[in-house]
Coordinates of C-alpha atoms and ligand atoms in Angstrom, one line a residue:
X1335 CA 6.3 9.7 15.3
X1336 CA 8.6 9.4 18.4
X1337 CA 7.4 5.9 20.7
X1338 CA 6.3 8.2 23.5
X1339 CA 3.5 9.6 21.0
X1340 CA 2.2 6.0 20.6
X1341 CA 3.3 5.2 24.2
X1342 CA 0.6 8.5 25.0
X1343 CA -1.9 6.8 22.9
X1344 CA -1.6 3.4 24.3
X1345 CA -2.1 5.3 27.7
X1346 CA -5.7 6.6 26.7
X1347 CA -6.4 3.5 25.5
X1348 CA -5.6 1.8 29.6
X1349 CA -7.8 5.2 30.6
X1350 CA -10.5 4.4 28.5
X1351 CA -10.3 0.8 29.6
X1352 CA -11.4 2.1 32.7
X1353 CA -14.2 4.5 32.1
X1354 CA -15.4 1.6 30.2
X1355 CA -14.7 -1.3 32.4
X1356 CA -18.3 -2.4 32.6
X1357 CA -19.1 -2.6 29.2
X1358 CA -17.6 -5.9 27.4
X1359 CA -18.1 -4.6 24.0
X1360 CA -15.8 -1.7 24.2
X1361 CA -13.3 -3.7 26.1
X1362 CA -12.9 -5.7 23.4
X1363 CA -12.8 -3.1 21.0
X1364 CA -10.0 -1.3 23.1
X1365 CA -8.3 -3.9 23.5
X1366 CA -7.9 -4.1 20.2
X1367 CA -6.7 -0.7 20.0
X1368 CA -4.2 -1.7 22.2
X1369 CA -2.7 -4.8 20.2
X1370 CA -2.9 -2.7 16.8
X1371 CA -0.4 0.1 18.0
X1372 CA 2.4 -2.9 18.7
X1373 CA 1.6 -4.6 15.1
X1374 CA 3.0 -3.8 11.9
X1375 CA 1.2 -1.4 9.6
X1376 CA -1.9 -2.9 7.9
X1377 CA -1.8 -2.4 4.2
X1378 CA -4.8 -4.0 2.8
X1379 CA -5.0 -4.5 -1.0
X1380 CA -8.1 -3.6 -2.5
X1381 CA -10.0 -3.0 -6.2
X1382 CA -12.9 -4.1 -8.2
X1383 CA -13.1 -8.2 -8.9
X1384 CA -10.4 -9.6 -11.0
X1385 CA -8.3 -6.2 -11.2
X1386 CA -5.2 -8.3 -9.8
X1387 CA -5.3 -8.1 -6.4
X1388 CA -3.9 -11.3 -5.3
X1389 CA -1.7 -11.7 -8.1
X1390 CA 0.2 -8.4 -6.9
X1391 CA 0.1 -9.3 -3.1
X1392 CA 2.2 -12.3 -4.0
X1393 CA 4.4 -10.8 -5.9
X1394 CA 5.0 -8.7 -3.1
X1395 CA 5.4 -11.3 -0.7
X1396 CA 7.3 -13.2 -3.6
X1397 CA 5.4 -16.9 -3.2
X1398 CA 1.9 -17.9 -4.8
X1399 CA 0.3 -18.0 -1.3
X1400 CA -2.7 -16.0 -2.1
X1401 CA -5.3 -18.0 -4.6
X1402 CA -6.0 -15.9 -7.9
X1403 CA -7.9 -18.7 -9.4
X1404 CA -12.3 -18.3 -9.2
X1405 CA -12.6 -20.4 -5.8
X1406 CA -14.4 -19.3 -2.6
X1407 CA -11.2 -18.4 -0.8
X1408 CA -11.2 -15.1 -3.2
X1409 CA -14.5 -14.5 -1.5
X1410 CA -13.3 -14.0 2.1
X1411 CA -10.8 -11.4 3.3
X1412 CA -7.8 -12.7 4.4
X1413 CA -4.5 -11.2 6.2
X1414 CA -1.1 -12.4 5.6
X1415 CA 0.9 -11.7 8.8
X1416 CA 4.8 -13.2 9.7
X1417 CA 4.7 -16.0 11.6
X1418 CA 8.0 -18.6 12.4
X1419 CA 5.8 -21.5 11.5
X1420 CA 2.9 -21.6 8.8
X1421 CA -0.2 -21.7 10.1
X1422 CA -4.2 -21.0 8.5
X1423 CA -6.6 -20.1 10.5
X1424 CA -10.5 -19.8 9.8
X1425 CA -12.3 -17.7 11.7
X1426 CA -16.1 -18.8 11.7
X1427 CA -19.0 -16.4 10.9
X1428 CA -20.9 -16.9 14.4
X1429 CA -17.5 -17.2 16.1
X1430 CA -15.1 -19.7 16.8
X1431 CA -12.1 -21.0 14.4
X1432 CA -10.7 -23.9 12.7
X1433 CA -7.0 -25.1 11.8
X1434 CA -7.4 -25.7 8.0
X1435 CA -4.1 -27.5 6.4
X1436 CA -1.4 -26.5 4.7
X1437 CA -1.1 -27.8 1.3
X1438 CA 1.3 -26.7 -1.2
X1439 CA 0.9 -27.6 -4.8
X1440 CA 3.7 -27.1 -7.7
X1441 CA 4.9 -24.1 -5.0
X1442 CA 1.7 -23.1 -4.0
X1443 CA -0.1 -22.6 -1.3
X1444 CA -3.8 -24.3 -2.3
X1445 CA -6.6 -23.0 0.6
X1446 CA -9.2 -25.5 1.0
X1447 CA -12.0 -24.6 3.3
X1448 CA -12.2 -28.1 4.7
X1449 CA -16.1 -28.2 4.2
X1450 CA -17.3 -24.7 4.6
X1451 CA -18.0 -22.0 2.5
X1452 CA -17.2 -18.5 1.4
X1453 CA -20.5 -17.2 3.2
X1454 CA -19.3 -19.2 6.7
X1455 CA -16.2 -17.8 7.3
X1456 CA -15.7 -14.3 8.2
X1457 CA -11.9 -14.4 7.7
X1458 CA -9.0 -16.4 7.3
X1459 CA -5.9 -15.2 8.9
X1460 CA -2.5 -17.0 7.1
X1461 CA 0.7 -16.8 9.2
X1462 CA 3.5 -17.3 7.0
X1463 CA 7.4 -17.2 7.8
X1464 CA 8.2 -14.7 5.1
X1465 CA 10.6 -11.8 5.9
X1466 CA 8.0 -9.4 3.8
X1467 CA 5.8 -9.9 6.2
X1468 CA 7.7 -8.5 9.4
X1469 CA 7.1 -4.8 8.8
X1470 CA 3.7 -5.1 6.9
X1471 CA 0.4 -7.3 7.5
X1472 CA -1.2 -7.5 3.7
X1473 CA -4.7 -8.3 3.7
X1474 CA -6.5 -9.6 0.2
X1475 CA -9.8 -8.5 -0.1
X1476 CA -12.4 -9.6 -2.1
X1477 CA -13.3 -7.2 -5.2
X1478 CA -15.9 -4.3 -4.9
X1479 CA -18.7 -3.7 -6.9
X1480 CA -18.6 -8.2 -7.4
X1481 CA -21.6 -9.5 -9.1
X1482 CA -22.2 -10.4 -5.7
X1483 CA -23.3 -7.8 -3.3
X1484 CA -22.4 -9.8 -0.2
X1485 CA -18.8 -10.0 -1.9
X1486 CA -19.0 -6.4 -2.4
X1487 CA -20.1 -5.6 1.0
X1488 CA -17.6 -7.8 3.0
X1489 CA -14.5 -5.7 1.6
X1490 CA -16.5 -2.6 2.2
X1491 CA -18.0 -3.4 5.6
X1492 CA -14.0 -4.3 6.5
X1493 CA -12.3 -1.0 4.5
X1494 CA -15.0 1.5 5.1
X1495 CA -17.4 0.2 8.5
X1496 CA -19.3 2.7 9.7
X1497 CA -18.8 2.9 13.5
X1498 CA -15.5 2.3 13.5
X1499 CA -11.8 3.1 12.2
X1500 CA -11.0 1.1 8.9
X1501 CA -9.2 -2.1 9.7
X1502 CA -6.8 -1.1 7.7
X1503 CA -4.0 1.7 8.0
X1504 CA -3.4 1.6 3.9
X1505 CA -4.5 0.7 1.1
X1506 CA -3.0 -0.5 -1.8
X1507 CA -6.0 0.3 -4.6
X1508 CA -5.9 -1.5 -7.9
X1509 CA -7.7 0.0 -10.8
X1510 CA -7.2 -0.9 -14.7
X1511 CA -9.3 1.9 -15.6
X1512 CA -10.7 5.0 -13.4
X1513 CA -14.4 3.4 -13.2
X1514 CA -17.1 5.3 -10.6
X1515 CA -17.6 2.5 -8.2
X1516 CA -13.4 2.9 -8.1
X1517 CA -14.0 6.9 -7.3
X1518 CA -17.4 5.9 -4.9
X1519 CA -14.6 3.5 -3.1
X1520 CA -11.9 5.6 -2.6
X1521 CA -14.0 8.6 -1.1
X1522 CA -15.6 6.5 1.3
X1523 CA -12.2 5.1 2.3
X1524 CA -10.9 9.1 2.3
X1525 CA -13.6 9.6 4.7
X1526 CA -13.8 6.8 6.8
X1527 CA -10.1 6.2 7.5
X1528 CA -9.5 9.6 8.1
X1529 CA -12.2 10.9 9.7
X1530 CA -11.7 14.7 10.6
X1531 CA -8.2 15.1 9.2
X1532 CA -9.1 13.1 5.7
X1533 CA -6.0 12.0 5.4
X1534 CA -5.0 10.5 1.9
X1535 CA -3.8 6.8 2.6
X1536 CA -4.3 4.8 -0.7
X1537 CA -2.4 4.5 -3.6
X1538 CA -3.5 3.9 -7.0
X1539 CA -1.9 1.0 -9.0
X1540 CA -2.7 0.8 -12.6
X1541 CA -3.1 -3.0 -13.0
X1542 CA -2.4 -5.6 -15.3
X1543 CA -0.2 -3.3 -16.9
X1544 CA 1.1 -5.6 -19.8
X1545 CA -2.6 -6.1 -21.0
X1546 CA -2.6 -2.1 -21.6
X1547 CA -1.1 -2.7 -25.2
X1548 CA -2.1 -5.8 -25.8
X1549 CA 0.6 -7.4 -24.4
X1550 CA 3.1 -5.4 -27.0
X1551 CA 6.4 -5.2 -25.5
X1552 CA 6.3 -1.7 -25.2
X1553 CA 2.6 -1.6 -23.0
X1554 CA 4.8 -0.5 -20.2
X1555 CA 5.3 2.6 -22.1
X1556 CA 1.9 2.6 -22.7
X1557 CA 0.3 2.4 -18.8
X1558 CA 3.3 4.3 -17.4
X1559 CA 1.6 7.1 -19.5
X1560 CA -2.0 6.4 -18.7
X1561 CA -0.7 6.3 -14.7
X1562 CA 0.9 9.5 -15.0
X1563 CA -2.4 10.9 -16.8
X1564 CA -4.3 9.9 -13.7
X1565 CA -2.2 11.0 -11.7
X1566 CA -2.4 14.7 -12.9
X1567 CA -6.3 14.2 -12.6
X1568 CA -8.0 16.1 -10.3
X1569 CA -9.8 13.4 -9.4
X1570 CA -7.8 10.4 -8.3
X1571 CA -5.1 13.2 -7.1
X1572 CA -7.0 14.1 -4.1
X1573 CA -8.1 10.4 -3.2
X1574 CA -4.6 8.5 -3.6
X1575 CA -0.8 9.7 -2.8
X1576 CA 0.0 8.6 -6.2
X1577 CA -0.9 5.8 -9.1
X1578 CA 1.7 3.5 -10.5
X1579 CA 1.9 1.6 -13.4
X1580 CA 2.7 -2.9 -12.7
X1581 CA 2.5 -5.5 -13.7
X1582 CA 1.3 -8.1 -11.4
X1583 CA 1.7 -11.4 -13.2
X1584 CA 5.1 -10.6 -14.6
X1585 CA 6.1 -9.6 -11.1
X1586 CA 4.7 -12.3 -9.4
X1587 CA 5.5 -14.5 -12.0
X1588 CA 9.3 -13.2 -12.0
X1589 CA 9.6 -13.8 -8.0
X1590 CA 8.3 -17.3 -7.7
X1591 CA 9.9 -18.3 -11.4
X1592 CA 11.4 -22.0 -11.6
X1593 CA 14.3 -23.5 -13.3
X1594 CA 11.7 -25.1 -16.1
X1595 CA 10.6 -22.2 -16.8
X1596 CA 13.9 -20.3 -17.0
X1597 CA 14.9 -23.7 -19.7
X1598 CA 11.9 -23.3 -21.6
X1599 CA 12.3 -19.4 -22.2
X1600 CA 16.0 -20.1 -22.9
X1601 CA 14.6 -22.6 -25.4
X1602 CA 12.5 -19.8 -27.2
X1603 CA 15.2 -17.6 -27.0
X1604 CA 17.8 -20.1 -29.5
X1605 CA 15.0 -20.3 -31.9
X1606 CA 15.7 -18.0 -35.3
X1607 CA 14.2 -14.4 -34.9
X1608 CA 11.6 -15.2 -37.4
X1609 CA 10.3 -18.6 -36.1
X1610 CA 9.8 -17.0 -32.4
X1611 CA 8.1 -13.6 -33.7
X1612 CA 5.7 -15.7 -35.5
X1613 CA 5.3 -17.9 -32.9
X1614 CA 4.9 -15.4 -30.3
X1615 CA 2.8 -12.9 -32.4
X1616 CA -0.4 -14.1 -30.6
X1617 CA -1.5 -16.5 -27.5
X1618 CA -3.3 -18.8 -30.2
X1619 CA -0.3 -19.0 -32.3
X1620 CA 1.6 -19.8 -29.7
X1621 CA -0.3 -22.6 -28.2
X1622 CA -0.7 -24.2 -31.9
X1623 CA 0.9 -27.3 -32.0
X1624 CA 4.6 -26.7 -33.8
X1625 CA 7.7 -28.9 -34.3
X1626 CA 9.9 -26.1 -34.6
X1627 CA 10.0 -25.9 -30.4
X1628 CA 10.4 -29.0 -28.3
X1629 CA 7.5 -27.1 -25.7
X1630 CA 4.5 -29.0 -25.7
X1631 CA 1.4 -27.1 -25.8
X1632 CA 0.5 -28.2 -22.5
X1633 CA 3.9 -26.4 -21.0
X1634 CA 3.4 -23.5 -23.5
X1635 CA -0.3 -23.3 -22.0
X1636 CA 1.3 -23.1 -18.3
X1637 CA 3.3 -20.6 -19.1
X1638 CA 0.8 -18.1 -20.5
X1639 CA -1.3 -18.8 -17.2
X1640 CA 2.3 -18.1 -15.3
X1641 CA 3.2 -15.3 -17.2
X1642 CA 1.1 -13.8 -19.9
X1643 CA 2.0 -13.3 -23.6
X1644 CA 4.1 -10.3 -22.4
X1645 CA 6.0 -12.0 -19.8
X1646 CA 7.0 -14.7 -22.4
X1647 CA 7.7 -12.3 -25.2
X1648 CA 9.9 -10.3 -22.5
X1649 CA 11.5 -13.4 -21.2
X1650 CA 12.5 -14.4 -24.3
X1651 CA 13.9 -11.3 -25.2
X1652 CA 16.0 -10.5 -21.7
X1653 CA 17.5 -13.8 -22.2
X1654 CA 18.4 -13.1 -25.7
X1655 CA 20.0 -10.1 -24.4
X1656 CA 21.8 -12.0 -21.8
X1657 CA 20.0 -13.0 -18.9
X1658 CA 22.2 -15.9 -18.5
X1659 CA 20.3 -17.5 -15.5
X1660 CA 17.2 -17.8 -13.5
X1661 CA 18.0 -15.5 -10.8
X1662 CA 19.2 -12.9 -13.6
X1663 CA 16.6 -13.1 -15.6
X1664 CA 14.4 -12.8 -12.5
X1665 CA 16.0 -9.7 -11.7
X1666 CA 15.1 -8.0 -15.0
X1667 CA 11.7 -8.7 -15.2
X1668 CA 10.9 -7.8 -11.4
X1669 CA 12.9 -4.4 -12.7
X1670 CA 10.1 -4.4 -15.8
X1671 CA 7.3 -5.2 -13.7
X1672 CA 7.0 -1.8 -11.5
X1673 CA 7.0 -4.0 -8.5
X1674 CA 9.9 -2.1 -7.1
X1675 CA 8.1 1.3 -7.5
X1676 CA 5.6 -0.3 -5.6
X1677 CA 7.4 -1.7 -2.8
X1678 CA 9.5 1.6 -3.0
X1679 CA 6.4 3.8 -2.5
X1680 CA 5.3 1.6 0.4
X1681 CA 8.3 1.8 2.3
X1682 CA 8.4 5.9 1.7
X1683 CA 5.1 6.6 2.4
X1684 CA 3.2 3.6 4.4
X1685 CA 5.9 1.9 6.6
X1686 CA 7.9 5.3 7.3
X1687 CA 4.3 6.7 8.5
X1688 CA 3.9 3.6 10.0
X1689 CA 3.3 4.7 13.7
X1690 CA 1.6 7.7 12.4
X1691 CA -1.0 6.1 10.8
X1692 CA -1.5 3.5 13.4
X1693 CA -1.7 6.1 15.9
X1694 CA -4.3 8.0 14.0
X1695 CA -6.4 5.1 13.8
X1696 CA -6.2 4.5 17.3
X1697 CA -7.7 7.9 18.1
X1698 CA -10.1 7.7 15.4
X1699 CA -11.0 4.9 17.3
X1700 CA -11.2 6.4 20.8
X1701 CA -13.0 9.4 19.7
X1702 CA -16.1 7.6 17.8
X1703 CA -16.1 5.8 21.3
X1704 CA -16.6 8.5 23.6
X1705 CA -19.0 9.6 20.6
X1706 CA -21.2 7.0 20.9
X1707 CA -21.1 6.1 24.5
X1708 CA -21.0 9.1 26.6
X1709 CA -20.6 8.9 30.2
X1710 CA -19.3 10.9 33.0
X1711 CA -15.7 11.6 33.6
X1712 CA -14.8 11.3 30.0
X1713 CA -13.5 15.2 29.9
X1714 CA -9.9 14.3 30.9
X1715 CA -9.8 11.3 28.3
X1716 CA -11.3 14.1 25.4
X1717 CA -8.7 16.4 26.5
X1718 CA -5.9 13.9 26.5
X1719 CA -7.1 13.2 22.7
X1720 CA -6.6 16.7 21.7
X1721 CA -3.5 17.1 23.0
X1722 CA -1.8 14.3 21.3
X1723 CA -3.2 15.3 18.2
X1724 CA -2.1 18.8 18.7
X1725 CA 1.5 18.0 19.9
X1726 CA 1.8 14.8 17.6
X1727 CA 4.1 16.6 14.1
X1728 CA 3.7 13.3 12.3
X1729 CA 0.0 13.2 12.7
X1730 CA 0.0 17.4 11.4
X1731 CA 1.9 16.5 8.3
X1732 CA -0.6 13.8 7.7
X1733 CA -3.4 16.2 8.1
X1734 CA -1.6 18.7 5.8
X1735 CA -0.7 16.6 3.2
X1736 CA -4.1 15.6 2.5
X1737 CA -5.5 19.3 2.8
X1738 CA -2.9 20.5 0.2
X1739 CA -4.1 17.4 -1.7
X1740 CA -7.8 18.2 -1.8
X1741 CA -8.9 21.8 -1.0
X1742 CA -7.3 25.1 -2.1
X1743 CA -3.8 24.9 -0.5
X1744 CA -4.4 29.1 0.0
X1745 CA -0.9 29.2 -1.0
X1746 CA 0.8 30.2 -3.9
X1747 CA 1.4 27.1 -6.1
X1748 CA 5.1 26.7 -6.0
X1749 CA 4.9 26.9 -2.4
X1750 CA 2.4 24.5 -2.6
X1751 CA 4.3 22.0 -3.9
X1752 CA 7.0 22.6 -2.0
X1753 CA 5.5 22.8 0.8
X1754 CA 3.9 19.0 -0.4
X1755 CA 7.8 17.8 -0.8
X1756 CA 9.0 19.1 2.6
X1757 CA 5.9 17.3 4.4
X1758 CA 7.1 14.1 3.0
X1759 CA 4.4 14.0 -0.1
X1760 CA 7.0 12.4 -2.2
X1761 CA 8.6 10.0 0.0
X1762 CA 9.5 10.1 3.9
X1763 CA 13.4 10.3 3.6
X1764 CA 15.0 13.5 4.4
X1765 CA 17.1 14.4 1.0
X1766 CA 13.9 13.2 -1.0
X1767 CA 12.2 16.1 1.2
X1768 CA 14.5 18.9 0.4
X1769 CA 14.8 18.3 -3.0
X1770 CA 18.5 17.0 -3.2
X1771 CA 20.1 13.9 -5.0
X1772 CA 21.4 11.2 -2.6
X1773 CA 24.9 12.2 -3.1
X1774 CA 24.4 15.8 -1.2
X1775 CA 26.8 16.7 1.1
X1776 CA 26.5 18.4 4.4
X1777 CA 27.2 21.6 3.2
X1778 CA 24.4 21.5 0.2
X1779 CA 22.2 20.6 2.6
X1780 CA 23.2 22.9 5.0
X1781 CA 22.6 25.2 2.7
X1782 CA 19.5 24.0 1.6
X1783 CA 17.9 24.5 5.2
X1784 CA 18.9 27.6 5.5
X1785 CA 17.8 28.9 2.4
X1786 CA 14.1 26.4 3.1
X1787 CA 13.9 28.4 6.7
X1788 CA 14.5 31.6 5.5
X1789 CA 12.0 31.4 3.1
X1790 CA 9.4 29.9 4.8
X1791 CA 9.9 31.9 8.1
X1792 CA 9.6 34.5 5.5
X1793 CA 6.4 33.7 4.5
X1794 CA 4.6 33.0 7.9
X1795 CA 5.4 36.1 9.2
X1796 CA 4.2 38.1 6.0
X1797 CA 1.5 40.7 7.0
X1798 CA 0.0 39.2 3.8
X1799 CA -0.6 35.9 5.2
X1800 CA -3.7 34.7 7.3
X1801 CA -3.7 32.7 10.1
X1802 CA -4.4 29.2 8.1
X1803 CA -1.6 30.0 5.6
X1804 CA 0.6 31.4 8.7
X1805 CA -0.5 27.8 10.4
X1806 CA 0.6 25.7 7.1
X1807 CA 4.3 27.4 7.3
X1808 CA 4.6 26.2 10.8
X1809 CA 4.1 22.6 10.1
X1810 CA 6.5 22.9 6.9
X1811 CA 8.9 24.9 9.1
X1812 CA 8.8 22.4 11.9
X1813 CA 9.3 19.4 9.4
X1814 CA 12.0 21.0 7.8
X1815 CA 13.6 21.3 11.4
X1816 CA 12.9 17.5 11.4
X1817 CA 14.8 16.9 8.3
X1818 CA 17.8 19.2 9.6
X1819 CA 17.9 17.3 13.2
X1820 CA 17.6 13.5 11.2
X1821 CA 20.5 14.7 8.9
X1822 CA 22.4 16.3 11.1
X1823 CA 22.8 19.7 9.9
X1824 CA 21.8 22.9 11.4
X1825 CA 24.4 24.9 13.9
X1826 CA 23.5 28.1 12.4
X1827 CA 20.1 29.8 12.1
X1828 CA 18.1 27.2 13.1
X1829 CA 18.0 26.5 16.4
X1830 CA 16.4 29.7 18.3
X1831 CA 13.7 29.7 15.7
X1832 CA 12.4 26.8 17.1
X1833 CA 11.0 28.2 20.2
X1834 CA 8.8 30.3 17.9
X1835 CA 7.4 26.9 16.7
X1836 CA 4.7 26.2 18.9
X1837 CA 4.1 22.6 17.4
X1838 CA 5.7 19.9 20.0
X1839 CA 6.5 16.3 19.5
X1840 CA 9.4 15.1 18.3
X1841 CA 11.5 15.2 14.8
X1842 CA 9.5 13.3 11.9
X1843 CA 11.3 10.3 12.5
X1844 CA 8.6 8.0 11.3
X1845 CA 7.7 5.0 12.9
X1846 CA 10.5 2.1 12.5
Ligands
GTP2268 N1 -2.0 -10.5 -18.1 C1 -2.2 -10.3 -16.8 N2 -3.0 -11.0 -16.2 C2 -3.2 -10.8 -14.8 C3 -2.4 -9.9 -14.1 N3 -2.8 -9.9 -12.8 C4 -3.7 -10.8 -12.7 N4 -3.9 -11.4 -13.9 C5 -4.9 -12.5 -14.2 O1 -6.2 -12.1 -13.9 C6 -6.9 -13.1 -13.2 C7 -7.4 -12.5 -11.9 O2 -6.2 -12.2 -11.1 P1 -6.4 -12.2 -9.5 O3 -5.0 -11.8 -9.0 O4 -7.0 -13.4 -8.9 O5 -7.4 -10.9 -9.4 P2 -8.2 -10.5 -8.1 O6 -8.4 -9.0 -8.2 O7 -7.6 -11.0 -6.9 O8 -9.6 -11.3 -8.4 P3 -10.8 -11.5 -7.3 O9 -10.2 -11.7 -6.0 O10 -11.5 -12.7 -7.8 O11 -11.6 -10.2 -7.4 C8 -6.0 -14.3 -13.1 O12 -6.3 -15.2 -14.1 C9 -4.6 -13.7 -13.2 O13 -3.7 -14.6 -13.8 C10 -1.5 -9.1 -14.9 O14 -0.7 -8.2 -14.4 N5 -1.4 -9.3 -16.2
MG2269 MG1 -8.3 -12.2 -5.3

């Protein structure tokens, strides 16, 4: 989405302010509107209780800032934004905050509520001075369908209110297996964060990975066929762009691992094959007490809760196969984890949308508004709203991507998923949308475009094609125009055919 898009957007929002200047409530609401389009994406990371959650937010954000132990903090939603200097914030249920301090124990952080509970704080906002946390604000929420329904309801009332755009832009959705509250959860986030256009804005990671197998050194194997299973199914295919296999404690474990720990997997690692199978052949054998490793079972004990069984029986074998230091061996377990796919499908298809997806929240926003409180002189605000929607590329592609996703596409299926591709349904970056490896040149792409054009120019003009699948080639035409204009290509045949276009706004450019 091109700045003046979100620049039009953030001028509604000033007209708005105006038709509603005598009304404090919407004020405030709009003018946090306004904030939201100049923050970073909000991805918020959500699933049942105990699925992972904040064991794979700090892996993403590579310290232990988020607690994963059974306190009240787990209770209470709480964002993770970048700040120079760290700073925790509670904000208090009937309003008003407090500072709460900033203790670090063995690396991490520890969040002590300083005398109130879970049920009096409404949310706790952490400012941290970590560079993950300059493009994306991660929010941990607590886990749906809790034993608690208040629990339950806090995450829901903050991912899926009813009066109002989520507060989130994404979602990062852990499940370990497809369960219905998981299905009942993602539907009402579908519908709620989307609102008219449903667009598709969650992804599915398939949690606690290394548990799939029993901690077998091949459960990797194991869940990365499971995810792909889901992600054929009908189901969870038309509520998240994708699922993902990972491994959150290995990750996080790998990311925030100490030069102890490296010493004491090397340790396991010298030991004769035999002596560390048996050793390692299940979590009570391995916290047995043994002379045949100089690990006591208290530091064996720590690094089960650190890493798992897996992680250990992994470490221990990267370092037999040559891991020769902390930061190596580090490496090669994040690479085992999934992490990267993770971060990798954030950066393709959250941050590149980035301004899209903001954007479409702000309208959301602005139209439930002028819903809900009518009053006079609204018609040029309502009509300012369509026209960004209808000239906005990024926020068609969106809309697209989640109709070819969850109704009949009404085309035929290898255009379908072509037409999915060229939208950006498998990543945002120009060669991923065309199909080509990263080494194409300019004349294979060239090539490429033409060959894309003709075909789909083809196609909308066909007397056998309605006006919805005539409508569909138009966005896939202008985004492949996109691509051609971000790669640089296109002197031939592409240029007049724009005009027939009539979809403004500018090339999908997405939102860095
Ligand atoms: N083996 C294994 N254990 C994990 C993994 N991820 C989390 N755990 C463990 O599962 C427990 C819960 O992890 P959390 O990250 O706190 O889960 P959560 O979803 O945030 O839990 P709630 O916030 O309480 O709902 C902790 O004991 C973690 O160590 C994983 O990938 N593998
Ligand atoms: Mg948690």
């Amino acid at each position: 989405m091109s700045g003046d898009a979100v620049g039009d957007i953030a001028d509604l929002v000033d007209e708005a302010r105006e038709l509603y200047a005598t009304d404090a409530a919407a004020l405030e609401q709009l003018d946090r509107y306004a904030r939201r389009l100049h923050e970073p994406l909000r991805l918020a990371v959500a699933g049942m209780v105990k699925a992972g959650k904040s064991t794979v937010l700090n892996a993403l954000i590579g310290e232990q800032i988020a607690p994963t132990d059974a306190g009240e903090c787990t209770r209470i939603v709480t964002w993770y934004r970048y700040a120079r200097t760290a700073r925790i914030t509670a904000h208090l249920v009937g309003g008003g905050e407090v500072r709460l301090p900033v203790t670090r124990s063995r690396g991490a952080l520890v969040l002590d509520l300083g005398g109130y509970t879970a049920d009096e704080v409404a949310r706790i906002d952490v400012e941290w001075p970590s560079e993950s946390l300059r493009s994306t604000i991660l929010i941990d929420t607590p886990g749906i369908a809790s034993l608690s329904q208040e629990v339950s309801d806090r995450t829901t009332r903050f991912l899926t209110p009813s009066t109002a755009p989520s507060e989130a832009d994404a979602i990062l959705y852990l499940l370990r297996h497809i369960h219905g509250s998981d299905v009942r959860f993602l539907e009402a986030f579908r519908d709620t964060a989307a609102g008219g256009s449903q667009t598709v804005n969650a992804v599915a990671l398939l949690s606690r990975a290394d548990e799939i197998g029993s901690g077998r050194i091949d459960s990797l194997l194991s869940a990365a066929r499971i995810a792909d299973r889901y992600r054929q199914d009908g189901e969870l295919r038309s509520l998240a762009l994708g699922c993902i296999p990972v491994a959150g404690l290995l990750a996080e474990g790998a990311r925030t691992l100490r030069e102890d720990e490296f010493a004491a997997f090397a340790g396991l690692a010298s030991l004769d094959r035999g002596t560390r199978d048996r050793m390692l052949i299940s979590v009570d054998r391995f916290t047995r007490p043994s002379k045949k490793t100089a690990l006591s079972v208290a530091q064996r004990r720590a690094l089960l809760a650190r890493f798992g069984i897996f992680g250990v029986r992994l470490a221990a074998a990267l370092v037999r196969g040559g891991a020769r230091t902390s930061s190596e061996l580090s490496e090669r377990m994040v690479a085992q984890s999934g992490l990267i796919d993770v971060q990798q499908f954030v950066a393709d298809q959250f941050r590149s949308r980035a301004a899209a997806l903001k954007a479409r929240t702000v309208l959301q926003g602005l139209t439930m508004l002028l819903d809900e409180k009518p009053r006079p002189g609204t018609a040029p605000l309502i009509a300012g709203l369509e026209r960004v929607t209808a000239n906005s590329h990024d926020l068609r592609e969106l809309a697209l991507l989640a109709q070819l996703r969850t109704a009949e596409p009404g085309l035929p299926a290898a255009d379908a998923l072509a037409a999915e591709r060229l939208i950006g349904g498998s990543g945002a970056a120009g060669l991923v949308r065309l199909g080509l490896p990263d080494a194409a040149g300019t004349a294979e792409v060239d090539e490429r475009v033409d060959a894309l054009l003709t075909h789909w120019r083809a196609l909308a003009e066909s007397p056998l094609s309605d006006r919805a699948r005539t409508d569909v080639c138009r966005v896939v035409i202008r985004s492949i125009e996109g691509i051609a204009s971000e790669l640089g290509v296109g002197g031939r045949s592409h240029g007049p055919a724009a005009a027939d276009v009539v979809l403004a706004g500018g090339p999908a450019e997405g939102g860095r």
